[in-house]
Amino acid sequence: NLGTRMDLFLLSFYFPKTDILGYYGLSTKIILTLFAAVASVTQVLSPDFSNLKNKIEFKNLIKKSFIYLLIPTALFFILFITPREVFQIAFTENFDKASEITHLLALAYLVYPITNIPYLFFLYTVKKPTYLLAANLIFFLTISFSCILLIPKFNFYAGPLSVFFSFFLSGIYLFYNFIKVLKSRIY
């Protein structure tokens, strides 16, 4: 959770006492609401990942998981394409900057739900949490260093960019190892 808030922490370090922090904070609360939807879906799927018995069950579960996780992915996409006027109705024109930030963060989080498939696999099926620790470390270091390097140059735009790169890099690591472990198993 610290990693998903690192962008906000570092923005407050570089730009203390600015209104952009309030807008960015509101935007992250909206995003973290959808983030919780992903957690709900993974809680539904996790018992199935613990009880896999054969290749057919595994393939069916991967399809089911992908479809279930498309729901929060679709919600992030809908949030991304939501017109500014909808945000103005909900939050008034005073929070216009929050809608721009929310759009960018929604786009950055778009890849997150699908990366939970290897998370579930490593945690519940093969019971190898070291892959998850490494992926979380990649995420944390990427978001931390990219925010440190990019925020002074690109202001709040650096936050969503850093989030996207962090999910992308940790996702590549997870899927690479997911495929590698799959090749060495019966399913």
mmCIF file of C-alpha atoms in Angstrom:
data_model
loop_
_atom_site.group_PDB
_atom_site.id
_atom_site.type_symbol
_atom_site.label_atom_id
_atom_site.label_comp_id
_atom_site.label_asym_id
_atom_site.label_seq_id
_atom_site.Cartn_x
_atom_site.Cartn_y
_atom_site.Cartn_z
ATOM 1 C CA ASN A 1 0.000 0.000 0.000
ATOM 2 C CA LEU A 2 2.879 2.364 0.648
ATOM 3 C CA GLY A 3 3.985 1.942 -2.958
ATOM 4 C CA THR A 4 0.573 2.926 -4.298
ATOM 5 C CA ARG A 5 0.724 6.139 -2.270
ATOM 6 C CA MET A 6 4.376 6.972 -2.931
ATOM 7 C CA ASP A 7 3.434 9.361 -5.731
ATOM 8 C CA LEU A 8 1.288 11.397 -3.341
ATOM 9 C CA PHE A 9 3.937 11.322 -0.593
ATOM 10 C CA LEU A 10 6.643 12.556 -2.938
ATOM 11 C CA LEU A 11 4.384 15.198 -4.486
ATOM 12 C CA SER A 12 3.815 16.550 -0.982
ATOM 13 C CA PHE A 13 7.580 16.574 -0.447
ATOM 14 C CA TYR A 14 8.312 18.515 -3.641
ATOM 15 C CA PHE A 15 5.238 20.755 -3.607
ATOM 16 C CA PRO A 16 4.200 21.309 0.011
ATOM 17 C CA LYS A 17 1.235 23.525 0.729
ATOM 18 C CA THR A 18 -0.085 23.584 -2.835
ATOM 19 C CA ASP A 19 -3.640 22.949 -3.963
ATOM 20 C CA ILE A 20 -2.465 20.211 -6.328
ATOM 21 C CA LEU A 21 -2.002 17.912 -3.302
ATOM 22 C CA GLY A 22 -5.684 18.144 -2.451
ATOM 23 C CA TYR A 23 -6.701 17.384 -6.020
ATOM 24 C CA TYR A 24 -4.231 14.536 -6.278
ATOM 25 C CA GLY A 25 -5.391 13.151 -2.924
ATOM 26 C CA LEU A 26 -9.025 13.203 -4.055
ATOM 27 C CA SER A 27 -8.067 11.462 -7.275
ATOM 28 C CA THR A 28 -6.135 8.738 -5.480
ATOM 29 C CA LYS A 29 -9.119 8.111 -3.183
ATOM 30 C CA ILE A 30 -11.312 7.569 -6.235
ATOM 31 C CA ILE A 31 -8.718 5.210 -7.733
ATOM 32 C CA LEU A 32 -8.210 3.309 -4.479
ATOM 33 C CA THR A 33 -11.967 2.682 -4.346
ATOM 34 C CA LEU A 34 -11.609 0.760 -7.605
ATOM 35 C CA PHE A 35 -8.424 -0.786 -6.253
ATOM 36 C CA ALA A 36 -10.601 -2.303 -3.520
ATOM 37 C CA ALA A 37 -12.823 -3.857 -6.203
ATOM 38 C CA VAL A 38 -9.795 -5.778 -7.450
ATOM 39 C CA ALA A 39 -9.159 -7.046 -3.917
ATOM 40 C CA SER A 40 -12.769 -8.214 -3.706
ATOM 41 C CA VAL A 41 -12.490 -10.148 -6.961
ATOM 42 C CA THR A 42 -9.218 -11.792 -5.911
ATOM 43 C CA GLN A 43 -10.795 -12.868 -2.618
ATOM 44 C CA VAL A 44 -13.478 -14.671 -4.609
ATOM 45 C CA LEU A 45 -10.883 -16.351 -6.835
ATOM 46 C CA SER A 46 -8.258 -17.275 -4.239
ATOM 47 C CA PRO A 47 -9.922 -20.502 -2.951
ATOM 48 C CA ASP A 48 -10.058 -21.816 -6.529
ATOM 49 C CA PHE A 49 -6.337 -21.190 -6.988
ATOM 50 C CA SER A 50 -5.603 -23.210 -3.829
ATOM 51 C CA ASN A 51 -7.543 -26.255 -5.014
ATOM 52 C CA LEU A 52 -6.261 -26.758 -8.553
ATOM 53 C CA LYS A 53 -5.927 -30.412 -9.461
ATOM 54 C CA ASN A 54 -5.253 -30.647 -13.209
ATOM 55 C CA LYS A 55 -4.518 -28.808 -16.436
ATOM 56 C CA ILE A 56 -8.189 -28.476 -17.463
ATOM 57 C CA GLU A 57 -9.128 -26.898 -14.124
ATOM 58 C CA PHE A 58 -6.155 -24.570 -14.424
ATOM 59 C CA LYS A 59 -7.093 -23.390 -17.930
ATOM 60 C CA ASN A 60 -10.713 -22.843 -16.901
ATOM 61 C CA LEU A 61 -9.645 -20.914 -13.828
ATOM 62 C CA ILE A 62 -7.303 -18.670 -15.814
ATOM 63 C CA LYS A 63 -10.168 -17.856 -18.220
ATOM 64 C CA LYS A 64 -12.570 -17.249 -15.335
ATOM 65 C CA SER A 65 -10.019 -15.069 -13.532
ATOM 66 C CA PHE A 66 -9.328 -13.052 -16.649
ATOM 67 C CA ILE A 67 -13.047 -12.432 -17.181
ATOM 68 C CA TYR A 68 -13.631 -11.519 -13.527
ATOM 69 C CA LEU A 69 -10.650 -9.175 -13.495
ATOM 70 C CA LEU A 70 -11.857 -7.508 -16.675
ATOM 71 C CA ILE A 71 -14.658 -6.012 -14.570
ATOM 72 C CA PRO A 72 -12.392 -3.725 -12.490
ATOM 73 C CA THR A 73 -10.261 -3.160 -15.603
ATOM 74 C CA ALA A 74 -13.409 -1.948 -17.373
ATOM 75 C CA LEU A 75 -14.198 0.293 -14.400
ATOM 76 C CA PHE A 76 -10.757 1.899 -14.654
ATOM 77 C CA PHE A 77 -11.329 2.387 -18.390
ATOM 78 C CA ILE A 78 -14.801 3.873 -17.816
ATOM 79 C CA LEU A 79 -13.296 6.240 -15.267
ATOM 80 C CA PHE A 80 -10.640 7.180 -17.822
ATOM 81 C CA ILE A 81 -13.232 8.051 -20.495
ATOM 82 C CA THR A 82 -15.669 9.734 -18.099
ATOM 83 C CA PRO A 83 -16.216 13.282 -19.361
ATOM 84 C CA ARG A 84 -14.982 16.189 -17.268
ATOM 85 C CA GLU A 85 -18.571 17.401 -16.946
ATOM 86 C CA VAL A 86 -19.505 14.330 -14.897
ATOM 87 C CA PHE A 87 -16.764 15.199 -12.424
ATOM 88 C CA GLN A 88 -18.071 18.782 -12.335
ATOM 89 C CA ILE A 89 -21.517 17.511 -11.392
ATOM 90 C CA ALA A 90 -20.100 15.350 -8.606
ATOM 91 C CA PHE A 91 -17.360 17.666 -7.336
ATOM 92 C CA THR A 92 -18.185 21.135 -8.792
ATOM 93 C CA GLU A 93 -15.968 23.141 -11.126
ATOM 94 C CA ASN A 94 -13.619 23.941 -8.244
ATOM 95 C CA PHE A 95 -12.179 20.446 -8.599
ATOM 96 C CA ASP A 96 -11.516 20.463 -12.358
ATOM 97 C CA LYS A 97 -7.865 19.600 -11.817
ATOM 98 C CA ALA A 98 -8.917 16.462 -9.910
ATOM 99 C CA SER A 99 -10.744 15.155 -12.973
ATOM 100 C CA GLU A 100 -7.606 15.488 -15.096
ATOM 101 C CA ILE A 101 -5.514 13.696 -12.480
ATOM 102 C CA THR A 102 -8.163 10.978 -12.060
ATOM 103 C CA HIS A 103 -8.204 10.351 -15.808
ATOM 104 C CA LEU A 104 -4.424 9.943 -15.850
ATOM 105 C CA LEU A 105 -4.375 7.699 -12.780
ATOM 106 C CA ALA A 106 -7.198 5.530 -14.157
ATOM 107 C CA LEU A 107 -5.146 4.977 -17.292
ATOM 108 C CA ALA A 108 -2.064 4.162 -15.203
ATOM 109 C CA TYR A 109 -3.977 1.592 -13.127
ATOM 110 C CA LEU A 110 -5.517 -0.087 -16.171
ATOM 111 C CA VAL A 111 -2.907 -2.878 -16.192
ATOM 112 C CA TYR A 112 -3.132 -3.572 -12.454
ATOM 113 C CA PRO A 113 -6.147 -5.929 -12.256
ATOM 114 C CA ILE A 114 -4.786 -8.459 -14.748
ATOM 115 C CA THR A 115 -1.444 -8.668 -12.927
ATOM 116 C CA ASN A 116 -3.338 -10.258 -10.053
ATOM 117 C CA ILE A 117 -3.604 -13.573 -11.920
ATOM 118 C CA PRO A 118 0.079 -14.422 -11.381
ATOM 119 C CA TYR A 119 -0.175 -13.036 -7.844
ATOM 120 C CA LEU A 120 -2.921 -15.544 -7.045
ATOM 121 C CA PHE A 121 -1.047 -18.346 -8.786
ATOM 122 C CA PHE A 122 2.194 -17.748 -6.889
ATOM 123 C CA LEU A 123 0.507 -17.246 -3.555
ATOM 124 C CA TYR A 124 -2.114 -20.006 -3.564
ATOM 125 C CA THR A 125 -1.173 -22.575 -6.209
ATOM 126 C CA VAL A 126 2.601 -22.934 -6.113
ATOM 127 C CA LYS A 127 2.974 -21.235 -2.722
ATOM 128 C CA LYS A 128 6.067 -19.261 -3.682
ATOM 129 C CA PRO A 129 5.655 -15.799 -2.174
ATOM 130 C CA THR A 130 9.228 -14.832 -3.072
ATOM 131 C CA TYR A 131 7.993 -13.940 -6.564
ATOM 132 C CA LEU A 132 5.455 -11.603 -4.989
ATOM 133 C CA LEU A 133 8.028 -10.031 -2.719
ATOM 134 C CA ALA A 134 10.306 -9.428 -5.699
ATOM 135 C CA ALA A 135 7.424 -7.984 -7.764
ATOM 136 C CA ASN A 136 6.460 -5.682 -4.896
ATOM 137 C CA LEU A 137 10.074 -4.602 -4.511
ATOM 138 C CA ILE A 138 10.263 -3.839 -8.244
ATOM 139 C CA PHE A 139 7.038 -1.855 -7.963
ATOM 140 C CA PHE A 140 8.180 0.075 -4.897
ATOM 141 C CA LEU A 141 11.638 0.907 -6.222
ATOM 142 C CA THR A 142 10.314 1.869 -9.653
ATOM 143 C CA ILE A 143 7.638 4.177 -8.299
ATOM 144 C CA SER A 144 9.977 5.694 -5.727
ATOM 145 C CA PHE A 145 12.861 6.443 -8.066
ATOM 146 C CA SER A 146 10.716 7.480 -11.012
ATOM 147 C CA CYS A 147 8.778 9.900 -8.796
ATOM 148 C CA ILE A 148 11.998 11.298 -7.335
ATOM 149 C CA LEU A 149 13.385 11.831 -10.830
ATOM 150 C CA LEU A 150 10.230 12.943 -12.649
ATOM 151 C CA ILE A 151 8.164 14.994 -10.180
ATOM 152 C CA PRO A 152 10.538 17.999 -10.128
ATOM 153 C CA LYS A 153 10.412 18.061 -13.920
ATOM 154 C CA PHE A 154 6.797 17.111 -14.728
ATOM 155 C CA ASN A 155 4.878 18.089 -11.572
ATOM 156 C CA PHE A 156 1.792 15.934 -10.904
ATOM 157 C CA TYR A 157 1.980 14.328 -14.356
ATOM 158 C CA ALA A 158 4.925 12.300 -13.051
ATOM 159 C CA GLY A 159 2.742 10.441 -10.543
ATOM 160 C CA PRO A 160 0.514 8.591 -13.028
ATOM 161 C CA LEU A 161 3.476 7.966 -15.312
ATOM 162 C CA SER A 162 5.439 6.468 -12.426
ATOM 163 C CA VAL A 163 2.472 4.318 -11.368
ATOM 164 C CA PHE A 164 2.102 2.977 -14.901
ATOM 165 C CA PHE A 165 5.815 2.150 -15.244
ATOM 166 C CA SER A 166 5.778 0.466 -11.843
ATOM 167 C CA PHE A 167 2.817 -1.767 -12.681
ATOM 168 C CA PHE A 168 4.224 -2.446 -16.119
ATOM 169 C CA LEU A 169 7.681 -3.516 -14.895
ATOM 170 C CA SER A 170 6.418 -5.574 -11.977
ATOM 171 C CA GLY A 171 3.805 -7.097 -14.300
ATOM 172 C CA ILE A 172 6.457 -8.115 -16.817
ATOM 173 C CA TYR A 173 8.429 -9.744 -14.016
ATOM 174 C CA LEU A 174 5.328 -11.580 -12.743
ATOM 175 C CA PHE A 175 4.149 -12.812 -16.133
ATOM 176 C CA TYR A 176 7.646 -13.876 -17.173
ATOM 177 C CA ASN A 177 7.996 -15.996 -14.038
ATOM 178 C CA PHE A 178 4.385 -17.186 -14.293
ATOM 179 C CA ILE A 179 5.111 -18.616 -17.750
ATOM 180 C CA LYS A 180 8.470 -20.008 -16.618
ATOM 181 C CA VAL A 181 6.933 -21.815 -13.631
ATOM 182 C CA LEU A 182 4.029 -23.063 -15.744
ATOM 183 C CA LYS A 183 6.427 -24.692 -18.184
ATOM 184 C CA SER A 184 8.009 -26.622 -15.335
ATOM 185 C CA ARG A 185 4.672 -27.865 -13.906
ATOM 186 C CA ILE A 186 2.015 -30.242 -15.134
ATOM 187 C CA TYR A 187 -0.389 -27.339 -15.570
#
